[in-house]
Coordinates of N, CA, C and O in Angstrom, one line a residue:
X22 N 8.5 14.4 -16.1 CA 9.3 14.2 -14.9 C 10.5 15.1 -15.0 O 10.9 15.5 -13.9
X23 N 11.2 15.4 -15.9 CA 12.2 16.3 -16.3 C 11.7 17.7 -15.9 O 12.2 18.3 -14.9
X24 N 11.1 17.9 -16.3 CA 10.5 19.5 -16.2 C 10.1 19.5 -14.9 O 10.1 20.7 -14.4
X25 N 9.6 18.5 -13.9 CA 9.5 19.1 -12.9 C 10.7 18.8 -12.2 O 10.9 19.6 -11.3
X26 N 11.6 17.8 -12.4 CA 12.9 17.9 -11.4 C 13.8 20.1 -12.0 O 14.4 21.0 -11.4
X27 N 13.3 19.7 -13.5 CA 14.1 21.4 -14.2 C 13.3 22.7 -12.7 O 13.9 23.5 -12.0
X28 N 12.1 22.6 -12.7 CA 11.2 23.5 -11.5 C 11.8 23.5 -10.6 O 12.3 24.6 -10.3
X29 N 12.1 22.1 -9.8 CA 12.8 22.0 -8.1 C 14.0 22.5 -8.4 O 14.4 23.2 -7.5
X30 N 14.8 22.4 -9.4 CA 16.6 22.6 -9.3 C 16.0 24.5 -9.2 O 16.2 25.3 -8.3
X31 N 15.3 24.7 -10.3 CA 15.3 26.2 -10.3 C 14.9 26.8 -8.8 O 15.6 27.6 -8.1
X32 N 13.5 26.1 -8.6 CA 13.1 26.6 -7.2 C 14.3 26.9 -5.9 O 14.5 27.9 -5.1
X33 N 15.0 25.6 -6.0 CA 15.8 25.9 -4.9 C 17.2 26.6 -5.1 O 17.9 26.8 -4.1
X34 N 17.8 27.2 -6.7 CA 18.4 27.9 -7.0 C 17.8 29.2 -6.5 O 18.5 29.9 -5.7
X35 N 16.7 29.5 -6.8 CA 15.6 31.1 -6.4 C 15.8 30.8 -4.6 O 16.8 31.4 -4.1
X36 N 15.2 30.2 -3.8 CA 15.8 30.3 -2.5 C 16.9 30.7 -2.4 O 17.0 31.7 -1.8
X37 N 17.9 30.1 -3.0 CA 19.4 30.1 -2.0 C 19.6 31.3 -2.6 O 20.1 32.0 -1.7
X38 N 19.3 32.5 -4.1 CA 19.8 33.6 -4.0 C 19.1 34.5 -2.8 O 19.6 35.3 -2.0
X39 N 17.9 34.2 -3.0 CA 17.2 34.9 -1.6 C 17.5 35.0 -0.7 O 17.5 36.0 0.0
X40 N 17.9 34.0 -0.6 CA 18.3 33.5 1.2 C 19.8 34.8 1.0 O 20.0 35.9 1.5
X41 N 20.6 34.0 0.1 CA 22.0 34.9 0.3 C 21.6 36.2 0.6 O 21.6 36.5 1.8
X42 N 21.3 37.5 -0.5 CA 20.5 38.7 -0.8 C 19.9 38.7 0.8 O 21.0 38.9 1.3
X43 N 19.3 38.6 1.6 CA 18.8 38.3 3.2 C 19.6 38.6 3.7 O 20.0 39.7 4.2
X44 N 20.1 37.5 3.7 CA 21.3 36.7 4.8 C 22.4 38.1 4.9 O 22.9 38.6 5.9
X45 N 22.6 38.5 3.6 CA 24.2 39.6 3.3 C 23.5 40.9 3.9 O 24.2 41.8 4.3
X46 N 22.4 40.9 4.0 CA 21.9 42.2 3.7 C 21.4 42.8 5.3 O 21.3 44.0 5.5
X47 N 21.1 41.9 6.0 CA 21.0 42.1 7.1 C 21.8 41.0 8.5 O 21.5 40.7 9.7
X48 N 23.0 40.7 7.4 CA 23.7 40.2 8.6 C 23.3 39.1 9.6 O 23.3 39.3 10.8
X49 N 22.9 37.9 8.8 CA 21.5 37.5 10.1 C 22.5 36.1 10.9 O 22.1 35.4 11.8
X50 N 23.8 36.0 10.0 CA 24.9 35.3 10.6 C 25.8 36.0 11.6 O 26.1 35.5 12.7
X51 N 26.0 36.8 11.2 CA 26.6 37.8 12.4 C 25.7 38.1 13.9 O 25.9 38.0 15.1
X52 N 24.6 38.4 13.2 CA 23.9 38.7 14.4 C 23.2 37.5 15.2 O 22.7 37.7 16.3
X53 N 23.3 36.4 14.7 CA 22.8 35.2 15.2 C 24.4 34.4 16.3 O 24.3 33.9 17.4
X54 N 25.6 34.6 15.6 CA 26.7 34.5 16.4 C 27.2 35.2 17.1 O 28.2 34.7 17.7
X55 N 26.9 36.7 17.6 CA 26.7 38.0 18.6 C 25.8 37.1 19.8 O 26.2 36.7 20.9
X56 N 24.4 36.9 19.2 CA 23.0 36.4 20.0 C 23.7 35.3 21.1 O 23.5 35.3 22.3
X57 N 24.5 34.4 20.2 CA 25.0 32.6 20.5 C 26.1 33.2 21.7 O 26.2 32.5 22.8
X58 N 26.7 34.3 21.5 CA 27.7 34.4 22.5 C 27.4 35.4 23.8 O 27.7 35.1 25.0
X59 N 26.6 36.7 23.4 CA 25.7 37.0 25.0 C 24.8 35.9 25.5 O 24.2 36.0 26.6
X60 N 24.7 35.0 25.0 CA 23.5 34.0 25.9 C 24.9 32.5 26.1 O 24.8 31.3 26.3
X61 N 25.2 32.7 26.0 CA 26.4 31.5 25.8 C 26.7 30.4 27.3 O 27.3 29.4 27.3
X62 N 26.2 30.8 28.1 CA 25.3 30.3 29.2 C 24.3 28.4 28.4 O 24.2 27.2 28.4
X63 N 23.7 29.8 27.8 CA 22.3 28.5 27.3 C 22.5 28.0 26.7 O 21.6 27.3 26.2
X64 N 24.0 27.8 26.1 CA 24.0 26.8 24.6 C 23.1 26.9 23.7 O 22.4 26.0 23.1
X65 N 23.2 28.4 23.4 CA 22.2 28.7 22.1 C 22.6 28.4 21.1 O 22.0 28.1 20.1
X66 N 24.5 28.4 21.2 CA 24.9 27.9 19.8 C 25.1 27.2 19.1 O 25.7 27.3 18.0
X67 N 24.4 26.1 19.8 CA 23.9 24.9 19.6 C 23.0 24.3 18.5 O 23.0 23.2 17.9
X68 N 22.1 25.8 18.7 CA 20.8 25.9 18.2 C 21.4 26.2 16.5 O 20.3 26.1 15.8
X69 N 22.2 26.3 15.8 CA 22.7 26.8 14.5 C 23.3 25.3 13.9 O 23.0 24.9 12.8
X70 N 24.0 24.7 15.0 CA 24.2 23.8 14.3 C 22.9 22.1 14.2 O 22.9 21.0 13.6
X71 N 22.2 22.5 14.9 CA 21.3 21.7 15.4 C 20.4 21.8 14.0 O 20.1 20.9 13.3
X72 N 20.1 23.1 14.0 CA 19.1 23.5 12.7 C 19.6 22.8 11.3 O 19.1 22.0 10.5
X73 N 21.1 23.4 11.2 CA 21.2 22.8 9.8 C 21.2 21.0 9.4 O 21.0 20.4 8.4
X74 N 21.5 20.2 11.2 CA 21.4 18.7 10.9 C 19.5 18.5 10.7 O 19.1 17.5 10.0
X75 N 18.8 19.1 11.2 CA 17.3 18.9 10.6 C 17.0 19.5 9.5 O 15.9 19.3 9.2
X76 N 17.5 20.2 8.9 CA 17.5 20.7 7.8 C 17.7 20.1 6.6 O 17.1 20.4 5.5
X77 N 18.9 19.1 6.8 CA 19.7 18.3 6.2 C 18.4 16.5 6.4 O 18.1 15.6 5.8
X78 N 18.2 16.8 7.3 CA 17.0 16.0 7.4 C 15.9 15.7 6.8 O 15.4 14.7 6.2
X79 N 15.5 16.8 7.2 CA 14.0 17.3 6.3 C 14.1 17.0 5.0 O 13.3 16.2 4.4
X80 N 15.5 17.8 4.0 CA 15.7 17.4 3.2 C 16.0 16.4 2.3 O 15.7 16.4 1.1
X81 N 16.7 15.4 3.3 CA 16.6 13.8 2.9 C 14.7 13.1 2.8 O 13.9 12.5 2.1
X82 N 14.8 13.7 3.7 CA 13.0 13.4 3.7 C 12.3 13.1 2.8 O 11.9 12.0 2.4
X83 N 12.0 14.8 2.3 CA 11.6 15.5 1.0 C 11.8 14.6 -0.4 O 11.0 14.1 -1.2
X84 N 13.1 14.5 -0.3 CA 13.7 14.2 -1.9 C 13.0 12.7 -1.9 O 12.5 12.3 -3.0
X85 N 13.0 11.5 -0.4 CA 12.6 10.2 -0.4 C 10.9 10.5 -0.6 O 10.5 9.5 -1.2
X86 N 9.9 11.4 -0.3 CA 8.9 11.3 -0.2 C 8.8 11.6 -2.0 O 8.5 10.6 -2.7
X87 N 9.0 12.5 -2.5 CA 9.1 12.9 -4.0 C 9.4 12.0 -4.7 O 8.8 12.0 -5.8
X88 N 10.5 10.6 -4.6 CA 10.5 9.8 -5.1 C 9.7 8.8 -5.1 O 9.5 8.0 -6.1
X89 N 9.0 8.7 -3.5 CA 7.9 7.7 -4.0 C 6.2 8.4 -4.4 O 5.2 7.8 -4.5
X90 N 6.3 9.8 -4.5 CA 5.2 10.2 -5.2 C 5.2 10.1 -6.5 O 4.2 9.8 -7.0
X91 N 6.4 10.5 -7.2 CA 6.9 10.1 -8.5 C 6.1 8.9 -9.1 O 5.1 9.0 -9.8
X92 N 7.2 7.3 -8.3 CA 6.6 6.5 -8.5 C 5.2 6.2 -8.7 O 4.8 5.6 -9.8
X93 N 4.3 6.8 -7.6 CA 2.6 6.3 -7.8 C 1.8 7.2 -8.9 O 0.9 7.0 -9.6
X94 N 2.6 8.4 -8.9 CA 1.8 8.8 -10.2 C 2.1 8.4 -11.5 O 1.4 8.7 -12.4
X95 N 3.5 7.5 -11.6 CA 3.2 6.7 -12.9 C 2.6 5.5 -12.5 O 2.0 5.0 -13.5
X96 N 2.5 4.8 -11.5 CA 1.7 4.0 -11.2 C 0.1 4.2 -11.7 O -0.6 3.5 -12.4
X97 N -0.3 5.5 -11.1 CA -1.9 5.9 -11.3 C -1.6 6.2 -13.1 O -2.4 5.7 -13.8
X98 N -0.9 6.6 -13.5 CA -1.1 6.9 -14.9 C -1.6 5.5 -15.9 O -2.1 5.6 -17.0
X99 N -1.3 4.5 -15.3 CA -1.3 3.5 -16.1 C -2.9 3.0 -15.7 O -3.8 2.8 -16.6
X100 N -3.0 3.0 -14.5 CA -4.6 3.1 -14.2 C -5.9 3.3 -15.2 O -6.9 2.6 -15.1
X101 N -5.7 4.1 -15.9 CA -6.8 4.2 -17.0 C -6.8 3.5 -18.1 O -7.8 3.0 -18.6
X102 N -5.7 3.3 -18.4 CA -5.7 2.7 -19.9 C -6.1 1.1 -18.9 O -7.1 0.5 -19.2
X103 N -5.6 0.7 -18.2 CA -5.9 -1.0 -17.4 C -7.8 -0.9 -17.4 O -8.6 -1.8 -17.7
X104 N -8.2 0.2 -17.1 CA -9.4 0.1 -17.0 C -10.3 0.4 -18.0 O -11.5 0.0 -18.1
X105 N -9.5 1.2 -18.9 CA -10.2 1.1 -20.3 C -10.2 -0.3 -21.0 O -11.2 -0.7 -21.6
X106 N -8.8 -1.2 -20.8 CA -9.0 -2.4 -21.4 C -9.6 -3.3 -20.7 O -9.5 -4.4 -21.1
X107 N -10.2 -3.0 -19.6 CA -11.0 -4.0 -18.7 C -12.6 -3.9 -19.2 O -13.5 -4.8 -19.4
X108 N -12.6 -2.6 -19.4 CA -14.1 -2.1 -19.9 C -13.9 -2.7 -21.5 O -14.9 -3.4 -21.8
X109 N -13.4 -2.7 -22.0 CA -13.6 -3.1 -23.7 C -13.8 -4.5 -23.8 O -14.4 -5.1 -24.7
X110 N -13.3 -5.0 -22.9 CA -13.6 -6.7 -22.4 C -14.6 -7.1 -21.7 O -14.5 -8.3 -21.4
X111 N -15.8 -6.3 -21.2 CA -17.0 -6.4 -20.9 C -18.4 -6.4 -22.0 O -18.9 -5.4 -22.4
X112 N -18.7 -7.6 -22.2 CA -20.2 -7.3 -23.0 C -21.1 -7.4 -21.9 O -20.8 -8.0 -20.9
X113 N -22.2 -6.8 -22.1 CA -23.4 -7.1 -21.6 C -24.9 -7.3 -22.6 O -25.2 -6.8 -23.7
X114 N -25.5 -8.0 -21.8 CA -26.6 -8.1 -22.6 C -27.6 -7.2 -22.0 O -27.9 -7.5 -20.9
X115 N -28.4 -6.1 -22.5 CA -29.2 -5.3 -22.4 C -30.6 -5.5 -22.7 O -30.6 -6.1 -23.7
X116 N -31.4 -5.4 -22.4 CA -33.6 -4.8 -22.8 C -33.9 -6.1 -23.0 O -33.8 -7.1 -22.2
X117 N -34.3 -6.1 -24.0 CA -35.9 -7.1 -23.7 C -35.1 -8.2 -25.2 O -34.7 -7.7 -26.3
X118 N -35.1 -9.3 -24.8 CA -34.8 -10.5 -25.8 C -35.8 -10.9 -25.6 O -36.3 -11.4 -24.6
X119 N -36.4 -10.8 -27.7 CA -37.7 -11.9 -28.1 C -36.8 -13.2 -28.3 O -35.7 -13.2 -28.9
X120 N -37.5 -14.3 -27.6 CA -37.4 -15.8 -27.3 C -38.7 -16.1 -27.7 O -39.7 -15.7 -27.1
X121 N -38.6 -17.2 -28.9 CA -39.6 -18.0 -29.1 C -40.3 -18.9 -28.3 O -39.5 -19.8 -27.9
X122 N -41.1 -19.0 -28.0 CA -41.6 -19.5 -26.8 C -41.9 -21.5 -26.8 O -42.2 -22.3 -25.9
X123 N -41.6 -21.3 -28.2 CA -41.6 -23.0 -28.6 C -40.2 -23.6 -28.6 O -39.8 -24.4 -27.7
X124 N -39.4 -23.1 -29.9 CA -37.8 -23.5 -29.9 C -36.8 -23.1 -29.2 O -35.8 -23.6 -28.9
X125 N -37.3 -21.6 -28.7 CA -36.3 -20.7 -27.5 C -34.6 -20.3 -28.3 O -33.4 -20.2 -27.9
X126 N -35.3 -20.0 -29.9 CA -34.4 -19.3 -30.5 C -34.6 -17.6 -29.9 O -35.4 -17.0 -29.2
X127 N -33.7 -17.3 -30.5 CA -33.6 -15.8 -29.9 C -33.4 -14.6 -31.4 O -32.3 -14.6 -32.0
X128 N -34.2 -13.8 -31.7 CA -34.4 -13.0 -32.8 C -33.2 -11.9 -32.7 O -33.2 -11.0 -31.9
X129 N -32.1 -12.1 -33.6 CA -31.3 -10.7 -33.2 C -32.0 -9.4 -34.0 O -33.1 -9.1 -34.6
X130 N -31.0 -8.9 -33.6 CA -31.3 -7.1 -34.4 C -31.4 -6.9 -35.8 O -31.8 -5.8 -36.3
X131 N -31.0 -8.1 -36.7 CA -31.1 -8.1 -38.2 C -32.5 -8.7 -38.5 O -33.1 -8.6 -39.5
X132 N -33.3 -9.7 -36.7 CA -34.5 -10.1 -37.7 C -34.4 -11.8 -37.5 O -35.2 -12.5 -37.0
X133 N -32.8 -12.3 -38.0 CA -32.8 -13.1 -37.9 C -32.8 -14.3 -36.5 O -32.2 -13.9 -35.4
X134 N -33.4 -15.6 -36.4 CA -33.6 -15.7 -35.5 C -32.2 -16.8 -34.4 O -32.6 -16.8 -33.2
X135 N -31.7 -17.2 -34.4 CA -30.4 -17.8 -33.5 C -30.8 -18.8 -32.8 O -32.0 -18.7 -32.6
X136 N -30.2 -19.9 -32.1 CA -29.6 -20.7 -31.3 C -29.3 -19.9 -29.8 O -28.3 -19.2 -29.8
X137 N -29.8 -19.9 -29.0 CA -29.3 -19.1 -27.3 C -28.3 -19.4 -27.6 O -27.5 -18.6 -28.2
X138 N -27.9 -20.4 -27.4 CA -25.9 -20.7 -27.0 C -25.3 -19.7 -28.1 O -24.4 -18.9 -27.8
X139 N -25.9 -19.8 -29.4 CA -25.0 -18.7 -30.0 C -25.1 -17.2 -30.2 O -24.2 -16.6 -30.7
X140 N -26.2 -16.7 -29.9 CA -26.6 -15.5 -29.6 C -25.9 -15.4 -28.0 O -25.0 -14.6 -27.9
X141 N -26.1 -16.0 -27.3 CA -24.9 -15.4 -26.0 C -23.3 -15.7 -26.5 O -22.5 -14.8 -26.4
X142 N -23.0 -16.8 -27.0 CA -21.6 -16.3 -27.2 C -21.4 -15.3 -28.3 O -20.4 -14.7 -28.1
X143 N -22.0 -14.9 -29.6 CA -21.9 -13.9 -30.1 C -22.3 -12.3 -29.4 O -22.3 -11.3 -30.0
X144 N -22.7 -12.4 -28.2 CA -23.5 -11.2 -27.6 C -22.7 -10.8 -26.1 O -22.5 -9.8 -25.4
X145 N -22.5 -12.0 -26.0 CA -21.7 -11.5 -24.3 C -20.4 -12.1 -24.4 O -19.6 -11.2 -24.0
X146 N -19.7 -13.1 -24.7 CA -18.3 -13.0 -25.0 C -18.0 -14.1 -24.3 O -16.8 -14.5 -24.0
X147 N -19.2 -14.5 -24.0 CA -18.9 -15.8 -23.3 C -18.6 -17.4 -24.3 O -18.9 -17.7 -25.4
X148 N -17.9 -18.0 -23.3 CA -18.0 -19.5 -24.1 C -19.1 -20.4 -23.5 O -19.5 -20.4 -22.3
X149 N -19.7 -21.1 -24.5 CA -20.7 -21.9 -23.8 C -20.2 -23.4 -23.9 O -19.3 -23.8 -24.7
X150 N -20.6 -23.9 -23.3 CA -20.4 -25.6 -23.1 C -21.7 -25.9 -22.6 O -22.4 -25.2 -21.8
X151 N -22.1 -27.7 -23.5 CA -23.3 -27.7 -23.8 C -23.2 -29.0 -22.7 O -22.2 -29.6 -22.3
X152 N -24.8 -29.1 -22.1 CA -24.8 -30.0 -21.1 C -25.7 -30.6 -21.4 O -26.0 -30.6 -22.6
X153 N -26.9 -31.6 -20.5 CA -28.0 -31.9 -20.5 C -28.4 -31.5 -18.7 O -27.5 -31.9 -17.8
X154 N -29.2 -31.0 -18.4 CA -29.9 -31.0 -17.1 C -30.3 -31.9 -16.7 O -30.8 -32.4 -17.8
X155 N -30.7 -33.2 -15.4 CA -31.4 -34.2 -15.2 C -32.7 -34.5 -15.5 O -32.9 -35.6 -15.8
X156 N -34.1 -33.2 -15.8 CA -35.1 -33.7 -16.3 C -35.1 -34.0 -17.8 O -35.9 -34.8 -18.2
X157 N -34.1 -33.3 -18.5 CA -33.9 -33.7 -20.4 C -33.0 -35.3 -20.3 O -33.4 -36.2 -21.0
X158 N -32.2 -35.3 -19.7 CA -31.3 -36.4 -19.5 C -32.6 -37.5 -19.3 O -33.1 -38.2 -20.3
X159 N -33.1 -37.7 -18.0 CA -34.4 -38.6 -18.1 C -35.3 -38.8 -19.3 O -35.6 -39.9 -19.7
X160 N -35.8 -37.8 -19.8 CA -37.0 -37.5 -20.6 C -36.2 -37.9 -22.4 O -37.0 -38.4 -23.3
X161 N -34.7 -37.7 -22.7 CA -34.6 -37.3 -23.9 C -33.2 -39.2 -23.9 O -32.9 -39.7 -25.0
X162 N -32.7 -39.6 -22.8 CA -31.6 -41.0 -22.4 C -32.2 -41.7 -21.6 O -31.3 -42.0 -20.8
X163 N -33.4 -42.3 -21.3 CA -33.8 -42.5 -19.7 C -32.9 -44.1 -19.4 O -32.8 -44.6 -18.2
X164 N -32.5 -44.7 -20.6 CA -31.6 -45.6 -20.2 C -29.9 -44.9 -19.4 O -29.2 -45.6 -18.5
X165 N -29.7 -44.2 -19.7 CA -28.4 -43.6 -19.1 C -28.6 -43.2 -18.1 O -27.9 -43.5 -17.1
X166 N -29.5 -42.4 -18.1 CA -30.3 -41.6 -16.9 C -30.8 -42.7 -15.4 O -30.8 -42.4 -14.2
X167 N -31.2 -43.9 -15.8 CA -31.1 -45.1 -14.9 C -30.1 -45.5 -14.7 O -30.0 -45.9 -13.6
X168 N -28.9 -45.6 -15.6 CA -27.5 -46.6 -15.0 C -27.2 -45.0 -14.0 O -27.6 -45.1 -12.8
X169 N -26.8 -44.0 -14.4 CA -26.9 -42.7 -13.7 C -27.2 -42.5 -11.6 O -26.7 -42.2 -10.5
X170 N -28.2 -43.1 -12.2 CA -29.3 -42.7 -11.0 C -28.8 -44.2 -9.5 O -28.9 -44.3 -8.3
X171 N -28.2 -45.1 -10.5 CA -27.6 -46.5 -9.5 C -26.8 -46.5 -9.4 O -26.4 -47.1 -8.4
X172 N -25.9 -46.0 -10.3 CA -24.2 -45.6 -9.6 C -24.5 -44.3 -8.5 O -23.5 -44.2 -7.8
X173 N -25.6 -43.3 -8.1 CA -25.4 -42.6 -7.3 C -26.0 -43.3 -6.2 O -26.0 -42.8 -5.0

């Protein structure tokens, strides 16, 4: 941020000698106050001081637009790293999971074979909380599963 405000101070140091080196060199104030007074009718001289209040404008402008571009590009700078730690906090589960077709353990990559609930929370990053579904609830409590069924 330094180095580019060190650019603009230089930049507009290099204008204004230019401009002077111009300006001295061909008189462009003299001849513009010559212009203002043969036409002096039209209120051309108007036109000089008119310029420098939009000038002075523009410039206020500029400097407010630069400050909030400033702003968003440290804004966007922070952008990637937010998204890299968004990404490092994503698991996914990928291809083909052998599931025993009887206990519905799940075989990891060493071989050995797991618990679903703990093979997804060791694999996706999830928390599990354990439930019973209504046909296990019937089939595995059917006394609970009746008081259950008459309170609804």
């Amino acid at each position: 941020m330094k180095k580019m405000l060190n650019n603009d101070a230089l930049t507009l140091v290099l204008i204004a000698v230019i401009s002077f080196v111009i300006f001295s060199k061909f008189d462009v104030l003299e001849k513009a106050i010559e212009f203002a007074r043969r036409y002096e009718a039209y209120e051309i001289d108007e036109i000089i001081s008119t310029s420098l209040v939009l000038m002075f404008a523009l410039l206020c402008i500029v400097i407010k637009n630069k400050k909030k571009v400033l702003r968003l590009n440290t804004e966007l700078e922070k952008k990637p790293k937010k998204l890299e730690d968004a990404i490092g906090e994503i698991k996914q589960l990928k291809g083909i999971l052998p599931l025993c077709s009887y206990c519905k353990r799940i075989r990891d990559d060493s071989g050995s074979w797991e618990q679903v609930d703990t093979y997804l929370q060791n694999h996706s990053g999830a928390d599990i909380s354990h439930s019973l579904c209504p046909d296990c609830l019937k089939e595995h409590y059917p006394q609970i599963a009746d008081k259950m069924n008459k309170k609804h």
